[in-house]
Amino acid sequence: MRIRVQALFFSLLFISNLHAQPTQRVTVSGYVRETGSLEALIGVNVYLPGTTTGTTTNTYGFYSLTLPAQDTLRLAYSFVGYETHERAIAFRKNQTVNVLLSPGQALTEVDVKAGRLTEKVSESAQMSTIDVPVSQIKKIPAFLGEKDVLKVLQLMPGVQKGSEGQTGIYVRGGGPDQNLIILDDAVVYNANHLFGFFSVFNGDAIKSVELIKGGFPARYGGRLSSVIDLNMKDGNREKLHGEGGIGLIASRLMLEGPLTKNKKASFLVSGRRTYLDVVAAPLVRQQSGGTLTAGYYFYDLNAKANYDFSPTNKLYLSGYFGRDRFYANDNSLNANTGLSWGNATGTLRWNHLFNQKLFSNLSLIFSDYKFQISSVEKGTQDEQTYSLYYDSGIRDVSLKYDMDYYPTPRHSVRMGIQGTYHRFTPSAVVLQNALINQSVNNVDNINVLESGLYAEDTWRPSSRWRVNGGLRLSYFQQKDAGYFRPEPRLSAAFTLKPDLSVKASYAMMNQYVHLLSNTGIGLPTDLWVPTTDRVKPQQSQQVAAGIAKDFSTGSAFVRGLTLTVEGYYKTMSNIINYKEGASFLLINDPTAANSVRWEDNVTAGRGWSYGAEFLLQKKAGRFSGWAGYTLSWTQWQFAELNSGQPYYPRYDRRHDISLVGIYELNKKITLSAVWVYGTGNALTVPVSRFETYRPSNTLVYGSTPAIIQQFFQNARTNDDYGMQKNSFRAEAYHRFDFGIQFHKKKKHHERTWEFSAYNLYNRRNPFFYRLESVAATATEPARTALFRYSVFPIVPAVSYTIKF
């Protein structure tokens, strides 16, 4: 095994140096940062004007280019939302060139023709990747005025949204557990606030967001369907800066600034809290006559600090902590109930620059997710005290080492290794009642080890070809069960003509952790469990092909547009689901719960998804936004569900359309609008209703009318769901959101008022369906009908933001 890995690394390094043979080559490297804050910029395009030779900055703003020596070298630096910068340098020896980019739109015709806003989508080997500037996210109208990264990603092709208003993400037929969500290298297992209506990511603290749906680079692993990679801001090194906001349900505050006078260190702290509990508690108390106290709140905190020990050594420390809590105390029953869940992450990273071509990063990562339920009913002397405690969670400790190697402009090599120690607590129930004495079910913690080793190379064999090839070796160990899986990856782009290319990709992914859900809407009661000797790893294989087009000429509206059209086919094996009627809760028979394993409640199956996606996007300019369309089919098949026949999962959606527009009317007013349409969800709903009876008397011939009437009064109504799973298709979903922002800049601060409306034309979109009895009228007899229930009508919102 070790010999194979070493051979792989040395082969990649050998191939990388095949083109590095000229006698005199010179390397220029450095960091690209933002003017005014010294914030490192990710993905800046560094290139030779008029050519396709160039590179991009990595996660820490570092770049490196090795070229033939010459008297003068002219480099251009461009990035979305920043002015293009060009610099001429004497190029006879290795040197370091650090560059500052100034925020500002390159809107004039001269600026746009002179440079590129970012790396052209047609020139990148990577496909099925979408990034949205955070500045653009903050301008899009949002539910209750809360800007949400995940809800913006729901508007992208290939991404299906969950239920009305929720942040659930279903990518190319995959479930919510098949998304790898990472914040500064740390995995976030539950990204939801307010039972899924908001995500845990505060836009004030986020620097970049990238969504990868296919053609995954080898550096990512552990999930089947997508990677959502988020990076926090480093903090302003120049001066103290702040931003705060007040909305209908929450307020937030962010502070950042230098830690030292020499600009070598900075910090960032960002917090947010809802005040639903403060508003709702008096109303609940009033409605209950003072006997009931109930409330809900969430909060989150982001913090980051960094220090440059030298030009070659930098240290970053970042963390996130968030919690949701619901509580209810009933004084009349002497009972209280609590529900809470939350995440905690921490990342310590050390950057080391060995030389101008070799960059490394060592990360120590911590992630912890917990979910808890408590219910206590205190009895009197003649009554029994009842208490229930439920606890589940997952805790990770990871060590990760990555290296970036830039031998020539034709090669960009990445390699690394990561080990993660998982500790799962599938469930822990304590049920106390004098009638059964005391039952304690403490399921033993499950400790497992997951590791990965990867190498990848972005190769430019010619001016027309771009290739990203790599291999990831993953290993998982749980007691006596061990799984070793190779994961090949390949993406390629061929340029047909300037600004137009065709692309194709293949990726194999393995997933060793699973999410069990008996709600289907991503509530925190969903349970994370590991691969075991009885539950095999999930695996997917995905192929994709398409075209990519950049529009760099034409009118001001057309310039800056990018067009991607992709088709994909994905298979998934060993996906798991609950058996019919099964649940993660072990309280129906707590005295026997110790003999029940969660593996007994699940069944394994397979799935497949295929479709086509269209995206026309503009990231910068006076008018920006995108138009997306998805045509897709998804099916699952389990031997113990739906009589073993394939069925459409809940979030299979045939057609999905999203239109997003942002228009800078002037420096003081910004208009934004969103329209979405989607085929209805596939649901299992009752198809009929029948009655059963539990007689207290036996009906015999000659029974009195009173006995007959009593027999039929003991009827119990039952719903019949039919034989087919998810055979009912809900009504189509669509809505229109609108927002307007009013900006005003003063000498020391800038303030923004935003007024928005969610579901402006008051569409009653379906949330769930149920059968109900309809009483007889003068013209119609009594009947049973299927009723549709909606959640959100038009929802207006107002918020106030101040920057200082």
mmCIF file with all atom_site columns, N, CA, C and O in Angstrom, residues 701-716:
data_model
loop_
_atom_site.group_PDB
_atom_site.id
_atom_site.type_symbol
_atom_site.label_atom_id
_atom_site.label_alt_id
_atom_site.label_comp_id
_atom_site.label_asym_id
_atom_site.label_entity_id
_atom_site.label_seq_id
_atom_site.pdbx_PDB_ins_code
_atom_site.Cartn_x
_atom_site.Cartn_y
_atom_site.Cartn_z
_atom_site.occupancy
_atom_site.B_iso_or_equiv
_atom_site.pdbx_formal_charge
_atom_site.auth_seq_id
_atom_site.auth_comp_id
_atom_site.auth_asym_id
_atom_site.auth_atom_id
_atom_site.pdbx_PDB_model_num
ATOM 1  N N  . TYR A 1 701 ? -78.622 -11.273 16.805 1.00 0.00 ? 701 TYR A N  1
ATOM 2  C CA . TYR A 1 701 ? -79.943 -11.052 16.236 1.00 0.00 ? 701 TYR A CA 1
ATOM 3  C C  . TYR A 1 701 ? -80.908 -10.636 17.339 1.00 0.00 ? 701 TYR A C  1
ATOM 4  O O  . TYR A 1 701 ? -80.959 -11.246 18.391 1.00 0.00 ? 701 TYR A O  1
ATOM 5  N N  . GLY A 1 702 ? -81.579 -9.544  17.075 1.00 0.00 ? 702 GLY A N  1
ATOM 6  C CA . GLY A 1 702 ? -82.549 -9.055  18.057 1.00 0.00 ? 702 GLY A CA 1
ATOM 7  C C  . GLY A 1 702 ? -81.985 -8.048  19.029 1.00 0.00 ? 702 GLY A C  1
ATOM 8  O O  . GLY A 1 702 ? -82.652 -7.685  20.008 1.00 0.00 ? 702 GLY A O  1
ATOM 9  N N  . SER A 1 703 ? -80.747 -7.558  18.790 1.00 0.00 ? 703 SER A N  1
ATOM 10 C CA . SER A 1 703 ? -80.175 -6.541  19.675 1.00 0.00 ? 703 SER A CA 1
ATOM 11 C C  . SER A 1 703 ? -81.023 -5.285  19.647 1.00 0.00 ? 703 SER A C  1
ATOM 12 O O  . SER A 1 703 ? -81.581 -4.902  18.613 1.00 0.00 ? 703 SER A O  1
ATOM 13 N N  . THR A 1 704 ? -81.103 -4.631  20.754 1.00 0.00 ? 704 THR A N  1
ATOM 14 C CA . THR A 1 704 ? -81.916 -3.433  20.861 1.00 0.00 ? 704 THR A CA 1
ATOM 15 C C  . THR A 1 704 ? -81.271 -2.299  20.077 1.00 0.00 ? 704 THR A C  1
ATOM 16 O O  . THR A 1 704 ? -80.051 -2.291  19.845 1.00 0.00 ? 704 THR A O  1
ATOM 17 N N  . PRO A 1 705 ? -82.040 -1.311  19.659 1.00 0.00 ? 705 PRO A N  1
ATOM 18 C CA . PRO A 1 705 ? -81.468 -0.152  18.952 1.00 0.00 ? 705 PRO A CA 1
ATOM 19 C C  . PRO A 1 705 ? -80.369 0.544   19.735 1.00 0.00 ? 705 PRO A C  1
ATOM 20 O O  . PRO A 1 705 ? -79.405 1.052   19.169 1.00 0.00 ? 705 PRO A O  1
ATOM 21 N N  . ALA A 1 706 ? -80.519 0.561   21.068 1.00 0.00 ? 706 ALA A N  1
ATOM 22 C CA . ALA A 1 706 ? -79.499 1.224   21.885 1.00 0.00 ? 706 ALA A CA 1
ATOM 23 C C  . ALA A 1 706 ? -78.155 0.494   21.783 1.00 0.00 ? 706 ALA A C  1
ATOM 24 O O  . ALA A 1 706 ? -77.093 1.111   21.712 1.00 0.00 ? 706 ALA A O  1
ATOM 25 N N  . ILE A 1 707 ? -78.187 -0.841  21.781 1.00 0.00 ? 707 ILE A N  1
ATOM 26 C CA . ILE A 1 707 ? -76.942 -1.617  21.671 1.00 0.00 ? 707 ILE A CA 1
ATOM 27 C C  . ILE A 1 707 ? -76.315 -1.428  20.290 1.00 0.00 ? 707 ILE A C  1
ATOM 28 O O  . ILE A 1 707 ? -75.100 -1.283  20.142 1.00 0.00 ? 707 ILE A O  1
ATOM 29 N N  . ILE A 1 708 ? -77.170 -1.416  19.253 1.00 0.00 ? 708 ILE A N  1
ATOM 30 C CA . ILE A 1 708 ? -76.655 -1.203  17.890 1.00 0.00 ? 708 ILE A CA 1
ATOM 31 C C  . ILE A 1 708 ? -76.018 0.165   17.751 1.00 0.00 ? 708 ILE A C  1
ATOM 32 O O  . ILE A 1 708 ? -74.944 0.320   17.164 1.00 0.00 ? 708 ILE A O  1
ATOM 33 N N  . GLN A 1 709 ? -76.648 1.190   18.341 1.00 0.00 ? 709 GLN A N  1
ATOM 34 C CA . GLN A 1 709 ? -76.099 2.538   18.267 1.00 0.00 ? 709 GLN A CA 1
ATOM 35 C C  . GLN A 1 709 ? -74.769 2.625   19.009 1.00 0.00 ? 709 GLN A C  1
ATOM 36 O O  . GLN A 1 709 ? -73.821 3.241   18.532 1.00 0.00 ? 709 GLN A O  1
ATOM 37 N N  . GLN A 1 710 ? -74.665 1.955   20.160 1.00 0.00 ? 710 GLN A N  1
ATOM 38 C CA . GLN A 1 710 ? -73.428 1.974   20.913 1.00 0.00 ? 710 GLN A CA 1
ATOM 39 C C  . GLN A 1 710 ? -72.301 1.282   20.143 1.00 0.00 ? 710 GLN A C  1
ATOM 40 O O  . GLN A 1 710 ? -71.150 1.703   20.164 1.00 0.00 ? 710 GLN A O  1
ATOM 41 N N  . PHE A 1 711 ? -72.639 0.224   19.401 1.00 0.00 ? 711 PHE A N  1
ATOM 42 C CA . PHE A 1 711 ? -71.645 -0.499  18.602 1.00 0.00 ? 711 PHE A CA 1
ATOM 43 C C  . PHE A 1 711 ? -70.998 0.414   17.567 1.00 0.00 ? 711 PHE A C  1
ATOM 44 O O  . PHE A 1 711 ? -69.787 0.467   17.416 1.00 0.00 ? 711 PHE A O  1
ATOM 45 N N  . PHE A 1 712 ? -71.853 1.169   16.869 1.00 0.00 ? 712 PHE A N  1
ATOM 46 C CA . PHE A 1 712 ? -71.333 2.028   15.818 1.00 0.00 ? 712 PHE A CA 1
ATOM 47 C C  . PHE A 1 712 ? -70.706 3.315   16.357 1.00 0.00 ? 712 PHE A C  1
ATOM 48 O O  . PHE A 1 712 ? -70.000 4.018   15.646 1.00 0.00 ? 712 PHE A O  1
ATOM 49 N N  . GLN A 1 713 ? -70.967 3.666   17.599 1.00 0.00 ? 713 GLN A N  1
ATOM 50 C CA . GLN A 1 713 ? -70.306 4.822   18.194 1.00 0.00 ? 713 GLN A CA 1
ATOM 51 C C  . GLN A 1 713 ? -68.854 4.532   18.556 1.00 0.00 ? 713 GLN A C  1
ATOM 52 O O  . GLN A 1 713 ? -68.070 5.443   18.769 1.00 0.00 ? 713 GLN A O  1
ATOM 53 N N  . ASN A 1 714 ? -68.459 3.286   18.600 1.00 0.00 ? 714 ASN A N  1
ATOM 54 C CA . ASN A 1 714 ? -67.082 2.913   18.913 1.00 0.00 ? 714 ASN A CA 1
ATOM 55 C C  . ASN A 1 714 ? -66.218 2.775   17.667 1.00 0.00 ? 714 ASN A C  1
ATOM 56 O O  . ASN A 1 714 ? -65.212 2.086   17.670 1.00 0.00 ? 714 ASN A O  1
ATOM 57 N N  . ALA A 1 715 ? -66.646 3.404   16.582 1.00 0.00 ? 715 ALA A N  1
ATOM 58 C CA . ALA A 1 715 ? -65.892 3.311   15.325 1.00 0.00 ? 715 ALA A CA 1
ATOM 59 C C  . ALA A 1 715 ? -64.573 4.076   15.426 1.00 0.00 ? 715 ALA A C  1
ATOM 60 O O  . ALA A 1 715 ? -64.468 5.106   16.084 1.00 0.00 ? 715 ALA A O  1
ATOM 61 N N  . ARG A 1 716 ? -63.544 3.551   14.737 1.00 0.00 ? 716 ARG A N  1
ATOM 62 C CA . ARG A 1 716 ? -62.234 4.197   14.670 1.00 0.00 ? 716 ARG A CA 1
ATOM 63 C C  . ARG A 1 716 ? -61.895 4.432   13.203 1.00 0.00 ? 716 ARG A C  1
ATOM 64 O O  . ARG A 1 716 ? -61.936 3.510   12.394 1.00 0.00 ? 716 ARG A O  1
#
